[in-house]
Amino acid sequence: MILVTGATGNAGGALVRTLAEAGEPVRALVRREVELPAELVMGDLNDPESVAGALGGVRGVFLLAGYDRMEETLAAVARAGVGHVVLLSASAAEAADVSNPVSAYHVRSEALVRESGVPWTVLRPRTFMSNTFRWAEQVRAGDVVRDSWPDAAVATVDPLDIAAVAAASLLEKGHDGRVYGLTGPQALRPADRVRILGEVLGRELRFEGLTDAEARAEMVAGGMPEAYAEAFYGFFARGELDESAVLPTVDEITGRPPRTFEQWARGNAEAFR
């Protein structure tokens, strides 16, 4: 049995489906009843006792970073005799300035997993292609998409590829103690992604970049803490985090090239119509 936390998220949900399609028994830690091809267990990653209650018969755990009392959760995982933990971290763990809170919680989560005594693999995906869903309302309403960091080229990654590498790490030998940076096959600026999305939808979409001040104000207005908004400003406006490099990891682990943004857009086009 594989326990997937974050099972209603983009990466966790993709992993649940990937494991189920492969015929692997999968258990999903969820906070509410949902439709998933998995055995559901109610719990919360901020509550180590609820995670401990989901570990019976589990040989591998897919774990999200940054939750409360994570050392207690990992102690429970170790006591249960789990054979492998795959941590979903992020490229923020590689940033030069780890004093910002986004980098800090990823760095700390990785350190706790390494110290847990359980064999581990760390995944550091770049920005998810599925973050494009935040454009859906604008696309349905008109032909202009406005978003932040217009000059930041990012090798965005499909959650299906994150799931494929996570599944391989949990089911195959040879991934203990490895840190995998995950990217898509090309670095694209927001305007490039808008153009490709428009081609898929049969429309001529146009991108307009927010100023740095507008981007920060929008993040804070949306409920993001000031410190996190400052961290993302540092990453993408000041260039403290470079997500433009294309890495060979998905191809090396899965034996196939990573999915393109066009493939992702075609598979999710209905969300923008």
Coordinates of C-alpha atoms in Angstrom, one line a residue:
M1 CA 0.0 0.0 0.0
I2 CA 1.2 3.5 -0.9
L3 CA -0.1 6.4 1.2
V4 CA -0.5 9.7 -0.7
T5 CA -0.9 12.9 1.2
G6 CA -2.1 16.0 -0.6
A7 CA -4.2 13.6 -2.7
T8 CA -6.7 16.3 -3.8
G9 CA -3.9 18.5 -5.1
N10 CA -2.4 18.6 -8.6
A11 CA 0.6 16.4 -7.9
G12 CA -0.9 14.2 -5.3
G13 CA -4.1 13.6 -7.4
A14 CA -2.0 12.7 -10.4
L15 CA 0.0 10.2 -8.3
V16 CA -3.2 8.6 -7.0
R17 CA -4.4 8.1 -10.6
T18 CA -1.0 6.9 -11.8
L19 CA -0.7 4.3 -9.1
A20 CA -4.3 3.1 -9.5
E21 CA -3.9 2.8 -13.2
A22 CA -0.8 0.7 -12.6
G23 CA -2.9 -1.6 -10.3
E24 CA -1.0 -0.6 -7.2
P25 CA -3.0 -0.4 -3.9
V26 CA -3.2 3.3 -2.9
R27 CA -4.5 5.1 0.2
A28 CA -5.3 8.8 0.1
L29 CA -5.2 11.0 3.2
V30 CA -8.0 13.5 2.7
R31 CA -9.8 16.1 4.8
R32 CA -13.2 15.5 3.2
E33 CA -15.0 12.9 1.1
V34 CA -13.9 13.1 -2.5
E35 CA -14.0 10.9 -5.6
L36 CA -10.6 9.2 -6.0
P37 CA -9.6 5.8 -7.2
A38 CA -8.1 5.0 -3.7
E39 CA -9.0 3.9 -0.2
L40 CA -9.8 7.2 1.6
V41 CA -8.6 7.9 5.1
M42 CA -9.6 11.1 6.9
G43 CA -6.7 13.1 8.3
D44 CA -4.6 16.2 8.2
L45 CA -0.9 16.7 7.7
N46 CA -0.9 19.2 10.5
D47 CA -2.1 16.4 12.8
P48 CA 0.6 13.7 13.1
E49 CA -1.8 11.4 15.0
S50 CA -4.2 11.3 12.1
V51 CA -1.3 10.5 9.7
A52 CA -0.1 7.7 12.1
G53 CA -3.6 6.2 12.0
A54 CA -3.3 5.9 8.2
L55 CA 0.0 4.0 8.1
G56 CA -1.2 0.4 8.7
G57 CA 0.2 -1.8 5.9
V58 CA 1.9 1.1 4.2
R59 CA 5.2 0.5 2.5
G60 CA 5.7 4.0 0.9
V61 CA 4.5 7.5 1.6
F62 CA 4.2 10.5 -0.7
L63 CA 4.6 13.5 1.7
L64 CA 4.1 17.2 1.2
A65 CA 6.5 19.8 2.7
G66 CA 5.9 22.6 5.2
Y67 CA 3.3 21.2 7.6
D68 CA 3.2 21.6 11.4
R69 CA 5.0 19.0 13.7
M70 CA 6.5 17.3 10.7
E71 CA 9.2 15.7 12.8
E72 CA 6.4 13.9 14.7
T73 CA 4.8 12.8 11.5
L74 CA 8.1 11.4 10.3
A75 CA 8.7 9.6 13.6
A76 CA 5.3 7.9 13.2
V77 CA 6.3 6.9 9.6
A78 CA 9.5 5.4 11.0
R79 CA 7.7 3.5 13.8
A80 CA 5.3 2.0 11.3
G81 CA 8.2 0.5 9.4
V82 CA 7.5 2.4 6.2
G83 CA 10.2 1.5 3.6
H84 CA 10.4 4.8 1.6
V85 CA 9.3 8.4 1.8
V86 CA 9.1 10.6 -1.3
L87 CA 9.0 14.3 -0.3
L88 CA 7.4 16.9 -2.6
S89 CA 9.8 19.8 -2.1
A90 CA 10.4 22.6 -4.6
S91 CA 13.2 24.4 -6.5
A92 CA 12.9 27.1 -3.8
A93 CA 15.1 24.8 -1.7
E94 CA 17.9 25.7 -4.1
A95 CA 17.6 29.5 -3.8
A96 CA 20.7 31.4 -2.7
D97 CA 18.8 33.3 0.1
V98 CA 17.2 30.7 2.4
S99 CA 16.1 33.4 4.9
N100 CA 12.8 33.9 3.0
P101 CA 10.0 31.7 4.4
V102 CA 9.3 29.8 1.1
S103 CA 12.8 28.5 0.8
A104 CA 13.1 28.0 4.6
Y105 CA 10.2 25.6 4.9
H106 CA 11.3 23.5 2.0
V107 CA 14.9 23.4 3.3
R108 CA 13.7 22.4 6.8
S109 CA 11.3 19.8 5.4
E110 CA 14.1 18.2 3.4
A111 CA 16.4 18.2 6.4
L112 CA 13.7 16.5 8.6
V113 CA 13.2 13.8 5.9
R114 CA 16.9 13.1 5.7
E115 CA 17.2 12.8 9.5
S116 CA 14.1 10.6 9.8
G117 CA 15.9 7.3 9.4
V118 CA 13.5 6.3 6.6
P119 CA 14.9 5.8 3.1
W120 CA 13.9 8.9 1.1
T121 CA 13.8 10.6 -2.2
V122 CA 13.3 14.4 -2.7
L123 CA 11.5 15.9 -5.7
R124 CA 12.1 19.5 -6.6
P125 CA 9.7 20.3 -9.4
R126 CA 9.8 23.7 -11.1
T127 CA 6.6 25.7 -11.4
F128 CA 3.6 23.5 -12.2
M129 CA 1.9 23.8 -15.6
S130 CA -1.3 23.5 -13.7
N131 CA -0.7 27.0 -12.2
T132 CA -2.1 28.1 -15.5
F133 CA -5.6 27.4 -14.2
R134 CA -5.4 30.7 -12.5
W135 CA -5.8 32.3 -16.0
A136 CA -9.1 30.4 -16.7
E137 CA -11.4 33.2 -15.6
Q138 CA -9.6 35.8 -17.6
V139 CA -9.6 33.6 -20.7
R140 CA -13.3 32.8 -20.4
A141 CA -14.0 36.5 -20.1
G142 CA -11.9 37.9 -22.9
D143 CA -8.7 37.7 -25.0
V144 CA -6.2 39.3 -22.6
V145 CA -4.4 37.6 -19.8
R146 CA -2.6 39.8 -17.2
D147 CA -0.1 38.2 -14.9
S148 CA 3.1 38.8 -13.0
W149 CA 6.8 38.4 -13.9
P150 CA 6.5 38.8 -17.7
D151 CA 10.3 38.3 -18.3
A152 CA 10.7 35.1 -16.2
A153 CA 11.2 32.1 -18.4
V154 CA 10.3 28.9 -16.6
A155 CA 10.6 25.2 -17.7
T156 CA 7.2 24.4 -16.2
V157 CA 6.4 20.8 -15.4
D158 CA 3.3 18.8 -15.9
P159 CA 2.0 17.2 -12.6
L160 CA 1.6 14.0 -14.5
D161 CA 5.4 13.9 -14.9
I162 CA 5.9 14.7 -11.2
A163 CA 3.6 11.7 -10.5
A164 CA 5.4 9.4 -12.8
V165 CA 8.8 10.1 -11.1
A166 CA 7.2 9.8 -7.7
A167 CA 5.6 6.5 -8.6
A168 CA 9.0 5.2 -9.9
S169 CA 10.7 6.3 -6.8
L170 CA 8.2 4.5 -4.6
L171 CA 7.9 1.3 -6.6
E172 CA 11.4 0.8 -8.0
K173 CA 14.8 0.3 -6.5
G174 CA 17.7 2.7 -6.9
H175 CA 16.1 6.0 -5.8
D176 CA 17.1 6.1 -2.1
G177 CA 18.9 9.3 -1.1
R178 CA 18.3 11.0 -4.5
V179 CA 17.2 14.6 -5.1
Y180 CA 15.4 15.0 -8.4
G181 CA 14.9 18.4 -10.1
L182 CA 11.9 18.1 -12.4
T183 CA 11.2 20.3 -15.4
G184 CA 9.3 20.3 -18.7
P185 CA 11.0 20.2 -22.0
Q186 CA 11.3 23.9 -22.7
A187 CA 11.6 27.3 -20.8
L188 CA 8.6 29.5 -21.6
R189 CA 7.7 33.1 -20.6
P190 CA 4.1 33.8 -19.7
A191 CA 3.5 35.3 -23.1
D192 CA 4.7 32.1 -24.7
R193 CA 2.2 30.0 -22.6
V194 CA -0.6 32.4 -23.4
R195 CA 0.1 32.1 -27.1
I196 CA 0.2 28.3 -27.0
L197 CA -3.0 28.1 -24.9
G198 CA -4.7 30.4 -27.5
E199 CA -3.6 28.1 -30.4
V200 CA -5.0 25.1 -28.6
L201 CA -8.3 27.0 -28.0
G202 CA -8.4 28.3 -31.5
R203 CA -8.2 31.9 -30.3
E204 CA -5.8 34.8 -30.5
L205 CA -5.0 35.5 -26.8
R206 CA -2.7 38.3 -25.7
F207 CA -0.5 38.7 -22.6
E208 CA 0.0 41.8 -20.6
G209 CA 2.5 41.8 -17.8
L210 CA 1.8 43.3 -14.4
T211 CA 4.3 45.7 -13.0
D212 CA 6.3 44.3 -10.0
A213 CA 4.3 46.6 -7.7
E214 CA 1.0 45.4 -9.2
A215 CA 2.1 41.8 -8.9
R216 CA 3.0 42.1 -5.2
A217 CA -0.2 44.0 -4.5
E218 CA -2.3 41.4 -6.2
M219 CA -0.6 38.5 -4.2
V220 CA -1.2 40.3 -0.9
A221 CA -4.8 41.2 -1.9
G222 CA -5.4 37.5 -2.6
G223 CA -4.4 36.6 1.0
M224 CA -0.7 35.8 0.6
P225 CA 1.3 36.9 3.6
E226 CA 3.6 39.9 2.9
A227 CA 6.7 37.8 3.6
Y228 CA 5.7 35.2 1.0
A229 CA 4.9 37.9 -1.6
E230 CA 8.4 39.3 -0.9
A231 CA 9.9 35.9 -1.4
F232 CA 8.2 35.4 -4.8
Y233 CA 9.2 38.9 -5.8
G234 CA 12.8 38.0 -5.0
F235 CA 12.6 34.8 -6.9
F236 CA 11.1 36.1 -10.2
A237 CA 11.6 39.9 -10.2
R238 CA 15.1 40.1 -8.7
G239 CA 16.1 36.7 -10.3
E240 CA 17.1 35.0 -7.1
L241 CA 15.7 31.7 -8.4
D242 CA 16.3 30.5 -12.0
E243 CA 13.7 27.9 -13.2
S244 CA 14.7 28.2 -16.9
A245 CA 17.1 25.3 -17.1
V246 CA 15.7 22.2 -18.7
L247 CA 16.7 19.1 -16.8
P248 CA 16.8 15.5 -18.2
T249 CA 15.3 13.9 -15.0
V250 CA 11.9 12.9 -16.3
D251 CA 13.3 11.2 -19.4
E252 CA 16.0 9.4 -17.3
I253 CA 13.5 8.1 -14.7
T254 CA 10.5 7.3 -16.9
G255 CA 12.2 6.5 -20.2
R256 CA 10.1 9.1 -22.1
P257 CA 10.4 12.8 -22.6
P258 CA 8.5 15.2 -20.3
R259 CA 5.1 16.4 -21.5
T260 CA 5.0 19.8 -23.3
F261 CA 2.9 22.7 -22.3
E262 CA 0.9 22.2 -25.5
Q263 CA 0.1 18.7 -24.4
W264 CA -1.0 19.9 -20.9
A265 CA -3.1 22.7 -22.5
R266 CA -4.8 20.2 -24.9
G267 CA -5.6 17.9 -21.9
N268 CA -7.1 20.7 -19.9
A269 CA -8.6 22.9 -22.6
E270 CA -12.2 22.6 -21.2
A271 CA -11.2 24.5 -18.1
F272 CA -10.7 27.6 -20.3
R273 CA -13.8 27.4 -22.4

